[in-house]
Coordinates of C-alpha atoms in Angstrom, one line a residue:
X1 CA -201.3 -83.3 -15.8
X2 CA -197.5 -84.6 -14.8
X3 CA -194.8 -85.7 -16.6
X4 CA -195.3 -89.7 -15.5
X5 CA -198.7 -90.2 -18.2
X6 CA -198.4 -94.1 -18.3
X7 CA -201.5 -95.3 -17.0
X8 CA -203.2 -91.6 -17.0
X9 CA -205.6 -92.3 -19.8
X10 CA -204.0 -89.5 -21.6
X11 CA -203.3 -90.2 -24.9
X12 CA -199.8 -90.3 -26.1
X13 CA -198.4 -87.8 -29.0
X14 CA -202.0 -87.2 -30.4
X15 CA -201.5 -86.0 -34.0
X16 CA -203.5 -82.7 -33.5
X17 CA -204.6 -80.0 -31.0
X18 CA -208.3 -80.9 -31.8
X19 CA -210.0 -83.2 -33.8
X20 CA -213.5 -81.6 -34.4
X21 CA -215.2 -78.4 -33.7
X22 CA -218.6 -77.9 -33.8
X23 CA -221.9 -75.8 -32.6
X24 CA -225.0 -77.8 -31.5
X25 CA -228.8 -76.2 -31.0
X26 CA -230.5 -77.6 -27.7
X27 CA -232.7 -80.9 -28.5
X28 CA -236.4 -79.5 -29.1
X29 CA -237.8 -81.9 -26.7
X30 CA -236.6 -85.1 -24.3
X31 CA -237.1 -87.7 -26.9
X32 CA -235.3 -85.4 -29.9
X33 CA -231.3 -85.3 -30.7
X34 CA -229.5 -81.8 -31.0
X35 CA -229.3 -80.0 -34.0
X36 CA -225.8 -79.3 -35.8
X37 CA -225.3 -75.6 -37.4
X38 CA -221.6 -75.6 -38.1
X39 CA -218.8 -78.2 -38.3
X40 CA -215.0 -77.9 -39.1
X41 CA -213.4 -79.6 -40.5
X42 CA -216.4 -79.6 -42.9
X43 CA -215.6 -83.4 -44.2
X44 CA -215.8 -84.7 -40.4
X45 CA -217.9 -87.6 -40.9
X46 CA -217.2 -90.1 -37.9
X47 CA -221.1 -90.7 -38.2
X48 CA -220.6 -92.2 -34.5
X49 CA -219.6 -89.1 -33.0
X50 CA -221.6 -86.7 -35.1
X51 CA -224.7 -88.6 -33.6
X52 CA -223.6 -88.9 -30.1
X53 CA -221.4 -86.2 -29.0
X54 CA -223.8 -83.3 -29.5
X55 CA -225.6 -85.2 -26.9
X56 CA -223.8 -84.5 -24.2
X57 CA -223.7 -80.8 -24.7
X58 CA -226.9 -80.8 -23.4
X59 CA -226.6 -83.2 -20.4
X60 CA -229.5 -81.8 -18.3
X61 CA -233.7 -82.4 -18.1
X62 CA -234.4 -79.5 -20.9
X63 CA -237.8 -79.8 -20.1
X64 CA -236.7 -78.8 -16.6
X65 CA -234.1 -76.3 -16.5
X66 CA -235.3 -73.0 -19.5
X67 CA -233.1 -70.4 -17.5
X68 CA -229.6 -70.8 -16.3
X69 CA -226.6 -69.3 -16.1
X70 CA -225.7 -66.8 -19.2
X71 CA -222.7 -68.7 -20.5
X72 CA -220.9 -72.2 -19.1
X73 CA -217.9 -73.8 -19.5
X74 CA -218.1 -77.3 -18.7
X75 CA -216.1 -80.8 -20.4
X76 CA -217.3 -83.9 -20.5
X77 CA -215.1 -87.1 -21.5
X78 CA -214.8 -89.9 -24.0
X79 CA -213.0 -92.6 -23.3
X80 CA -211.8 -94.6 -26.9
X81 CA -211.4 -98.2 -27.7
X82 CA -207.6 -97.9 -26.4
X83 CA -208.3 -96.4 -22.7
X84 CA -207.6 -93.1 -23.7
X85 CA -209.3 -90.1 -22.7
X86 CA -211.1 -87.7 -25.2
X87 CA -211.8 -84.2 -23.9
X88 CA -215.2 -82.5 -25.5
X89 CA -214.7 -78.7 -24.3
X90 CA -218.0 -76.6 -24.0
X91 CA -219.4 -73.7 -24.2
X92 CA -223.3 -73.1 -23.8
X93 CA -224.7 -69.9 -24.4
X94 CA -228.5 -69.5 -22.7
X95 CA -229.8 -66.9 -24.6
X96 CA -229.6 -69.0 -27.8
X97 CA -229.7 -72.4 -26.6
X98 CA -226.6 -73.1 -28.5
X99 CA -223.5 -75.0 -27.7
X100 CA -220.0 -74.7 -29.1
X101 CA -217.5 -77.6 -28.6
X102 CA -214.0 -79.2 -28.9
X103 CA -212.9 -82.4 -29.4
X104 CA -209.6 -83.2 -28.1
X105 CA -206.9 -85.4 -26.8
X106 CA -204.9 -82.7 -25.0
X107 CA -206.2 -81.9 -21.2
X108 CA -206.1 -77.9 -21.9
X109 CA -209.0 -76.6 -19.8
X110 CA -207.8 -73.1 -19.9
X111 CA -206.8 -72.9 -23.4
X112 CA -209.6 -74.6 -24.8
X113 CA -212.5 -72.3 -22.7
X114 CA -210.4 -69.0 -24.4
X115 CA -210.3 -70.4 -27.6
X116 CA -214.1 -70.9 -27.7
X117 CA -214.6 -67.4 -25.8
X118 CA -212.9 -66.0 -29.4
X119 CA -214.7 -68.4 -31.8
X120 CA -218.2 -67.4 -30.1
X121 CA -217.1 -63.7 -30.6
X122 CA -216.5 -64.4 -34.4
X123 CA -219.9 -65.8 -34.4
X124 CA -222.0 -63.2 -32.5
X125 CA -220.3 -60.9 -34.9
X126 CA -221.0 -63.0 -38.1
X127 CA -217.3 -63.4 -38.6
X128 CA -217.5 -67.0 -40.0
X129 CA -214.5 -66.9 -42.7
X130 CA -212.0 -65.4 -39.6
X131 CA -213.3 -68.2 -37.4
X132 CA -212.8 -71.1 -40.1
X133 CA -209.1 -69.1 -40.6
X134 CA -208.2 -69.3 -37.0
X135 CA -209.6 -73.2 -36.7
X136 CA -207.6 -74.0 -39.7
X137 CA -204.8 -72.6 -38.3
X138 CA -205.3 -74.7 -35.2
X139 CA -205.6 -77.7 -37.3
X140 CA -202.9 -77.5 -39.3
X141 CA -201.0 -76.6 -36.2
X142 CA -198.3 -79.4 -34.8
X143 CA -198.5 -79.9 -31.2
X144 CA -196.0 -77.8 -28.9
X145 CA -193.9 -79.9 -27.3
X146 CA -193.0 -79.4 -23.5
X147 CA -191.1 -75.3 -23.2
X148 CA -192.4 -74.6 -27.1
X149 CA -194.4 -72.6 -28.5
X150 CA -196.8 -72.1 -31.4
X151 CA -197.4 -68.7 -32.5
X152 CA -201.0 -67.8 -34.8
X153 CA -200.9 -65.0 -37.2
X154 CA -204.1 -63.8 -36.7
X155 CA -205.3 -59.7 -37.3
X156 CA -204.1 -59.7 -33.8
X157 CA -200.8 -62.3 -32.3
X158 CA -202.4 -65.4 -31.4
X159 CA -199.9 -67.0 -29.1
X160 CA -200.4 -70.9 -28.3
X161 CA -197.6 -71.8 -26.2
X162 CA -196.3 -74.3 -23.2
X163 CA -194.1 -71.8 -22.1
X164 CA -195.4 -70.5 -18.9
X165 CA -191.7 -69.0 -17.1
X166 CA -191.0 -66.1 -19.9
X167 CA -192.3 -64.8 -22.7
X168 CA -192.0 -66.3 -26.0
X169 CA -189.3 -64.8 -28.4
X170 CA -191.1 -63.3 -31.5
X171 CA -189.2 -62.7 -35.0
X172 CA -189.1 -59.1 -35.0
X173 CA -187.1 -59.2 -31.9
X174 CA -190.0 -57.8 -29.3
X175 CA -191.0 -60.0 -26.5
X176 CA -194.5 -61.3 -26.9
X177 CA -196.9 -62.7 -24.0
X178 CA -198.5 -65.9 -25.3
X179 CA -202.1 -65.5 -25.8
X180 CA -202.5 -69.5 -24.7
X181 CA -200.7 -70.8 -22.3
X182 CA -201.4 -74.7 -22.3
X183 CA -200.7 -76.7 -18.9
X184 CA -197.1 -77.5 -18.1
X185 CA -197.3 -81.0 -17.4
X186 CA -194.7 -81.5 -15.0
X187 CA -195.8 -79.1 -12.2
X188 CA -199.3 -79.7 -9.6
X189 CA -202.2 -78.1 -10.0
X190 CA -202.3 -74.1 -8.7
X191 CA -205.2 -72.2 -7.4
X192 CA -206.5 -70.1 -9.6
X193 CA -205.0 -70.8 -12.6
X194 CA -206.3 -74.5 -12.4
X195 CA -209.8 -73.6 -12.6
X196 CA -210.9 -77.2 -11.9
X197 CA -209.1 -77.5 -8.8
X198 CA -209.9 -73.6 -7.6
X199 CA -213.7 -75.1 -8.6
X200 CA -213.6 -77.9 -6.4
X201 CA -211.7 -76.0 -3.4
X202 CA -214.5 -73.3 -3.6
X203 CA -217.5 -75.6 -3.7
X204 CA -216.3 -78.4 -1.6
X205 CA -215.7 -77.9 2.4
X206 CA -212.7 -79.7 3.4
X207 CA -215.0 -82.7 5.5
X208 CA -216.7 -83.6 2.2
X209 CA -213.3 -83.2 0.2
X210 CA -211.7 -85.7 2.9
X211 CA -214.5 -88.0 2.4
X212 CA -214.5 -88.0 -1.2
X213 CA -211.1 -88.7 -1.0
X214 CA -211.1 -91.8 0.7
X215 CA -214.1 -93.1 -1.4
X216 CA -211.7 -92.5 -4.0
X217 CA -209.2 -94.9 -2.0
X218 CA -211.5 -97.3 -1.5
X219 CA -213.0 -97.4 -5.0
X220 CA -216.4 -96.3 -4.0
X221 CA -218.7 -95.6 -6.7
X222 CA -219.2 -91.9 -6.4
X223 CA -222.2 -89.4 -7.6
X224 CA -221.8 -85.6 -8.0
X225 CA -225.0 -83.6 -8.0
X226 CA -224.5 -79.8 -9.2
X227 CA -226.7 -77.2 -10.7
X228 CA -223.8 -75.2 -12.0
X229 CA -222.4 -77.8 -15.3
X230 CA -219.0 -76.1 -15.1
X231 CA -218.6 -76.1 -11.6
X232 CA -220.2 -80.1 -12.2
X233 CA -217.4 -81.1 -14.5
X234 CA -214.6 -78.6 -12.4
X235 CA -215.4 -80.6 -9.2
X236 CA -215.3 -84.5 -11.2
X237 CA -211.9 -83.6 -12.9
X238 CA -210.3 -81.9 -9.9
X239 CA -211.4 -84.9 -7.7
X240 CA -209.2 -87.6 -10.2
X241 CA -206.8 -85.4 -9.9
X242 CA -205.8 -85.5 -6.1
X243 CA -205.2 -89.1 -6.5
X244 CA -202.0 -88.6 -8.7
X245 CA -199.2 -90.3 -9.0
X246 CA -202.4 -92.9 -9.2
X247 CA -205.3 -92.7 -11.8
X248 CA -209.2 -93.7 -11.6
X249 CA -209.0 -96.8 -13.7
X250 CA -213.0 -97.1 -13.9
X251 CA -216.0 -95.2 -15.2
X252 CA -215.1 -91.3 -15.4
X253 CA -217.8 -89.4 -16.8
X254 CA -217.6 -85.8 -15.2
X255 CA -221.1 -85.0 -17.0
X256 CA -224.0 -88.0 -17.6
X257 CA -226.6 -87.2 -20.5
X258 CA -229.8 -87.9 -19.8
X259 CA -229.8 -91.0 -22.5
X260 CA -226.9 -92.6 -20.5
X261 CA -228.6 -93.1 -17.0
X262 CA -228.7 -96.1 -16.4
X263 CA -224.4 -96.2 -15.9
X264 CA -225.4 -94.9 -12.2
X265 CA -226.4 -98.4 -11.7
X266 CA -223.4 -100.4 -12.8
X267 CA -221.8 -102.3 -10.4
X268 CA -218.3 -101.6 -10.6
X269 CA -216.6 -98.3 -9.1
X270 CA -217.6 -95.0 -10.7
X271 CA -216.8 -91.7 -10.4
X272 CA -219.7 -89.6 -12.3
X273 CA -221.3 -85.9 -12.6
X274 CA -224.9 -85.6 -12.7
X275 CA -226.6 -82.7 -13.3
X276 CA -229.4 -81.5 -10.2
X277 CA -232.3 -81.6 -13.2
X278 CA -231.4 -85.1 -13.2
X279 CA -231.1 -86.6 -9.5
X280 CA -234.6 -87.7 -9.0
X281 CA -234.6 -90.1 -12.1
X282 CA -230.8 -91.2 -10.6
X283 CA -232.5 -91.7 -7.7
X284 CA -235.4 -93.2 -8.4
X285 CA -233.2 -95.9 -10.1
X286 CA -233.0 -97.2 -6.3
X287 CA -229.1 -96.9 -5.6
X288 CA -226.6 -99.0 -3.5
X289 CA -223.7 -98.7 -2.0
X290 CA -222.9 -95.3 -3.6
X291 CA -221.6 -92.4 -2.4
X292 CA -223.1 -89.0 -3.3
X293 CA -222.5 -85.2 -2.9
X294 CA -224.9 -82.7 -3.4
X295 CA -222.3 -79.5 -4.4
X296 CA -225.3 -76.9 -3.9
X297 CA -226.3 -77.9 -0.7
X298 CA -222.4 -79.3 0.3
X299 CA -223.9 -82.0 1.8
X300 CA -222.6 -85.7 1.5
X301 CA -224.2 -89.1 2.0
X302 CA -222.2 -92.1 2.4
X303 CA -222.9 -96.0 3.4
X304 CA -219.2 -96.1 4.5
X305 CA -216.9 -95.7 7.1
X306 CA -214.3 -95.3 5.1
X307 CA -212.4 -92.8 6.8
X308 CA -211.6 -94.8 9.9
X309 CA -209.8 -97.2 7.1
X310 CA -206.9 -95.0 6.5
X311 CA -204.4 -94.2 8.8
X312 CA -205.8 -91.4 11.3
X313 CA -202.4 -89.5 11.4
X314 CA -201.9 -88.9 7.6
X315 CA -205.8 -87.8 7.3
X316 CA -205.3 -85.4 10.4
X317 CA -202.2 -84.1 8.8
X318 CA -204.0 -83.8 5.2
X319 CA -207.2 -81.6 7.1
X320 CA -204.9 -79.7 8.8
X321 CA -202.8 -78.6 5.5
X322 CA -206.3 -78.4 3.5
X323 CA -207.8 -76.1 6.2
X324 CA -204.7 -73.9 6.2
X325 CA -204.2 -73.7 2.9
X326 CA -208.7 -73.0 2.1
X327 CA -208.1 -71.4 -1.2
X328 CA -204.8 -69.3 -1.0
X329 CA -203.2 -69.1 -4.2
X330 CA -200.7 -71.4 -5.0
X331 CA -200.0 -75.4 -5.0
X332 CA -200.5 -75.8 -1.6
X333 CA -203.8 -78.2 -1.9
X334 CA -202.1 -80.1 -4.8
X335 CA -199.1 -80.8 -2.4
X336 CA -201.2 -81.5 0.6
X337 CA -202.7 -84.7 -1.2
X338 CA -199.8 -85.6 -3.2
X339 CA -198.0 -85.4 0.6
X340 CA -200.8 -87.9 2.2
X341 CA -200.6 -90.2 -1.1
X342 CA -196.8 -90.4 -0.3
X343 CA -197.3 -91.2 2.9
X344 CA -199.4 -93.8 2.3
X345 CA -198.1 -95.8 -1.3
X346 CA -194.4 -94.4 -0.6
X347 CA -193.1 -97.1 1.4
X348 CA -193.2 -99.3 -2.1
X349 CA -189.8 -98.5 -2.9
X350 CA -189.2 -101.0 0.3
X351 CA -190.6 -103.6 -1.1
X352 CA -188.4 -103.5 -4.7
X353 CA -186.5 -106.7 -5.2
X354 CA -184.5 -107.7 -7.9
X355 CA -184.0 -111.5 -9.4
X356 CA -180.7 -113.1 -10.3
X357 CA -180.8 -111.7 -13.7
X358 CA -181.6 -108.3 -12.5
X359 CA -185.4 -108.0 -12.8
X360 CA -187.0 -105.7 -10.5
X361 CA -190.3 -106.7 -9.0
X362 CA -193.0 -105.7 -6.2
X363 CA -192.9 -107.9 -3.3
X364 CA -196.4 -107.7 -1.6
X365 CA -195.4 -109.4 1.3
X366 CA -193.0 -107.3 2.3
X367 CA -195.0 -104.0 1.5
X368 CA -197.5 -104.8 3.9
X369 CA -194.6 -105.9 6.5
X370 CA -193.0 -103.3 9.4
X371 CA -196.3 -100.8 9.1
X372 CA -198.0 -99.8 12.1
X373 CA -201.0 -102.0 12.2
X374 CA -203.3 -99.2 11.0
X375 CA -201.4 -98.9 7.5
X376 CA -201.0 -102.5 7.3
X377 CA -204.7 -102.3 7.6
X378 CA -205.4 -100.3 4.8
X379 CA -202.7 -101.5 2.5
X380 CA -204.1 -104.6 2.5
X381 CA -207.4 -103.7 0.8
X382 CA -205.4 -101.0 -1.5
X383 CA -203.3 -103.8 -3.1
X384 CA -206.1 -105.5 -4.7
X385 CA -207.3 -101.9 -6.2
X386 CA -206.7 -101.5 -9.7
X387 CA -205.0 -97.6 -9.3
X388 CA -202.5 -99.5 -7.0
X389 CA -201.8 -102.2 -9.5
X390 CA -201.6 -100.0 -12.4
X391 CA -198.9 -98.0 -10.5
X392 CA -197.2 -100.4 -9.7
X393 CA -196.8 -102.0 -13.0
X394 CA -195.6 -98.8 -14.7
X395 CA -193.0 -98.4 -11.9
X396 CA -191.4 -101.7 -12.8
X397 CA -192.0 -100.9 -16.5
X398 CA -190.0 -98.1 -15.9
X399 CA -187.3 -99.1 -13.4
X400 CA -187.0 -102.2 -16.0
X401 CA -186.6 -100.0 -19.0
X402 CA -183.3 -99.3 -17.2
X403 CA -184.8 -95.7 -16.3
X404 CA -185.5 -94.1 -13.2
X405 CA -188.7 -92.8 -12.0
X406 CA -188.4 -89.0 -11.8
X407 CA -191.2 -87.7 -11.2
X408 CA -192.9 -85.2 -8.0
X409 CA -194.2 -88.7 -6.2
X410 CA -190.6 -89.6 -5.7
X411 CA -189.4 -86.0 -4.5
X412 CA -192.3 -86.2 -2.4
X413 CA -191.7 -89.5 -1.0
X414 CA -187.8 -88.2 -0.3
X415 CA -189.3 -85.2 1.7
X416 CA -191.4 -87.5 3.7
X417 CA -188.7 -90.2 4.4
X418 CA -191.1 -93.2 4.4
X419 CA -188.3 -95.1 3.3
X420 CA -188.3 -97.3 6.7
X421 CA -184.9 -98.8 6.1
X422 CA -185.8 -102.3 6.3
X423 CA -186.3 -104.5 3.5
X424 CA -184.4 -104.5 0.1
X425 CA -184.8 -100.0 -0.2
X426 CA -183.5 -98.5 -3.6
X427 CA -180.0 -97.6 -2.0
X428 CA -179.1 -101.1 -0.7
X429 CA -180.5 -102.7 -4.8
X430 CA -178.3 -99.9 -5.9
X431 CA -175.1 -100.7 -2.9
X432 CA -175.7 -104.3 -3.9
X433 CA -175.1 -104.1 -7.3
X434 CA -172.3 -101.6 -7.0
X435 CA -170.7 -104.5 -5.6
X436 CA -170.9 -106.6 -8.5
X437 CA -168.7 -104.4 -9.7
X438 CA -170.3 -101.9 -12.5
X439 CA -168.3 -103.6 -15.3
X440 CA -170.4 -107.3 -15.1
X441 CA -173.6 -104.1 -15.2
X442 CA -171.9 -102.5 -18.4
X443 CA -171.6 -105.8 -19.8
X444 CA -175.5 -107.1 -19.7
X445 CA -176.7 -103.8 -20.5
X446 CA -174.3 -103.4 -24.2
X447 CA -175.3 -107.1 -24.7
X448 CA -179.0 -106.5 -24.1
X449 CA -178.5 -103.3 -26.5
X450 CA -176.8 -105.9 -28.8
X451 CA -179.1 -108.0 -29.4
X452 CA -182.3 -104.9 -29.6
X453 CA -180.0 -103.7 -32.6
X454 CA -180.2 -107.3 -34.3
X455 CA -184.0 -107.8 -33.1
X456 CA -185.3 -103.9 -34.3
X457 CA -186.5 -105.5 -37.7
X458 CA -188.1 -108.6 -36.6
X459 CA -190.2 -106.0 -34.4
X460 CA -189.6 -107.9 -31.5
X461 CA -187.2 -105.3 -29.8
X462 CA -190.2 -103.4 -27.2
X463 CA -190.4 -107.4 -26.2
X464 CA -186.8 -107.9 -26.0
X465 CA -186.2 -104.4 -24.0
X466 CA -188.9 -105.3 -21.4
X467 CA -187.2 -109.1 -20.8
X468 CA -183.3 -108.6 -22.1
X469 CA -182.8 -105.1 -20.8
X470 CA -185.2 -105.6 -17.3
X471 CA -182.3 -105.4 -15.3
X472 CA -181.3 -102.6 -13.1
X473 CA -178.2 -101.4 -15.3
X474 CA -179.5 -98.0 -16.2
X475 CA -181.0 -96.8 -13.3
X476 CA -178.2 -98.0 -11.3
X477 CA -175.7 -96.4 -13.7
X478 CA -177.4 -93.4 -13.8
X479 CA -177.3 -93.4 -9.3
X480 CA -173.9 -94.6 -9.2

């Protein structure tokens, strides 16, 4: 979703747009697996995933629900043995009680559900050899990078392209509208094209959304009932969202198969979909401490109090901005969380200190000092969370990388001028160091690059940069 992915779960430079494509027939009964009709490639033979990912295509009590909505979008999410999230785009046709789906590493929504809108067209039509063309294209297909584009000959221009601003430039010289437009990952989340977030803003009313929000701050373990499975998976995706620059670290599973229950009653923080077929067996299952919406009936139950734990001006100020904003087009709900999430993590930058040999690290102490009593409050419990850590540490990795964090959190944060002054902020690390002259700075930072050269071989240079070159040389350089 931004530009800052460290710690987002989002793999890094996967090698393809999609990894496996396939079309699943609806279990015959509860205690039978889905059927498979078509697969590309046709060699895919991860006998894992051929066994359990056509599973969750049909996350819902079949026995229960025979007629719903004509056609659904919905995505539900792996998450492989490195942390990384992989995205399994569907799209479930009533009428036949089929399923077609995507396997992939890139966070497309909106490509992804228009990509399978034309491969279920070939397939109504019996147009199997143009479908396995246009998948093959796909496959073959490197990734576009940020402002590329990737155009598919197809009878008819198949655009695929991260180019939202203009028009790609096509050979013969005419000016061609991309036909996908992927995500551009440095800008927030807009209503409607965001159809997750326009999703949750439509189903959600802003007291729930508030709630939900701070059981998200507090690490709540938190159920999502829904009738609707795109809607379902919308509202789960959106919700991780709002935390950003921050990212849910535990169990994320915006859609639960049936055969997968039992996760409702783990007891670590959660943040799982569960389709309404299946609530009275999650229920039954006798749950604590969780919190749970009901999206049909916009109704939300909660053991907590968790909303008199953060700071009552920054909430009032997030309501108000959510209530304004309802679901007018635009960023405005995106910024109104990323503003409350500045307001509350932004005073970190105070609390930056750098040792004698110019490593940067987090001083808790002084985070939690000069806050009014009621941020002090709640920034005690945050510290121990594991989104806060994780931030935290990829902000030093960063800053100790020699490169500055540049991202919409730190515009943000500028805007909102939590920066209290006290403490060691950014701009007295940066004065201080301007005093020791920038030469002595030049000096550690070509001998640190030194020594990487002579250590690339021996493989030991990622080590080398994160010790050797953890001082503040380039990011001061690149202020000064």
């Amino acid at each position: 979703m931004h530009s800052d992915s460290m710690g987002s779960r989002l793999k890094q430079n996967p090698e393809r747009i999609f990894y496996w494509f396939f079309e699943a027939t609806c279990p015959v009964a509860r205690d039978k697996d889905p059927g498979l009709l078509f697969q590309f490639p046709e060699d895919f033979s991860d006998e894992e995933s051929c066994q359990t990912l056509p599973r969750f295509c049909f996350p819902y009590d079949i026995q229960k629900v025979r007629d719903g909505v004509a056609v659904q979008h919905f995505t539900f999410v792996l998450t492989d043995l490195e942390g990384c999230q992989r995205f399994g785009f569907c799209r479930l046709t009533n009428s036949t009680h089929t399923c077609l789906c995507i396997l992939s590493y890139l966070p497309w929504f909106e490509v992804f559900y228009k990509l399978l809108n034309n491969l279920a067209d070939y397939l109504t039509k019996g147009q199997t050899n143009e479908m396995k063309v246009l998948l093959a294209a796909l496959y073959q297909q490197p990734i576009p990078l940020a402002n590329g584009s990737v155009t598919l000959q197809m009878g008819e221009q198949l655009l695929v392209s991260t180019e939202v601003s203009q028009p790609v430039g096509h050979p013969g010289g005419q000016k061609v509208v991309p036909y996908f437009i992927a995500p551009d990952p440095r800008s927030l989340p807009s209503i409607p094209e965001n159809r997750n977030l326009t999703e949750l803003i439509v189903a959600v009313d802003v007291g729930n959304l508030l709630q939900l929000y701070t059981s998200m701050l507090f690490e709540r373990r938190i159920l999502i009932f829904a009738s609707k499975l795109s809607t379902l998976t919308s509202c789960v995706h959106a919700l991780s969202a709002v935390l950003y620059p921050m990212y849910w670290q535990h169990i994320f599973i915006p859609v639960l198969p049936p055969h997968l229950l039992d996760y409702c009653c783990a007891p670590m923080p959660y943040l799982i979909g569960v389709h309404t077929s299946l609530s009275e067996k999650v229920r039954s299952r006798g749950l604590e401490e969780v919190v749970i919406l009901n999206v049909d009936t916009n109704t939300l139950e909660t053991p907590f109090d968790d909303l008199k734990g953060i700071p009552s001006d920054v909430m009032s100020g997030l309501k108000v901005c959510l209530k304004r904003q309802a679901v007018s087009p635009g960023s405005g709900v995106s910024r109104a969380f990323l503003k409350a999430q500045a307001l509350l993590f932004g005073g970190y930058r105070d609390a930056l200190q750098s040792h004698k040999d110019g490593e940067i690290w987090f001083n808790e102490e002084l985070f939690l000092a000069h806050k009014s009593p009621s941020m002090r409050q709640f920034l005690q419990s945050a510290v121990h969370l594991q989104f806060f850590k994780q931030f935290i540490d990829n902000r030093l990795d960063i800053l100790n990388k020699g490169k500055d964090p540049d991202d919409l959190f730190e515009e943000e944060i500028l805007k909102c001028d939590t920066t209290t002054g006290k403490g060691k902020t950014y701009q007295q690390l940066v004065g201080n160091l301007k005093k020791g002259g920038g030469a002595l700075i030049l000096n550690m930072r070509s001998k640190a690059n030194m020594r990487a050269k002579g250590l690339a071989k021996s493989g030991l240079k990622n080590l080398l940069m994160h010790k050797v070159g953890s001082c503040l040389c380039g990011y001061v350089l690149q202020l000064i």
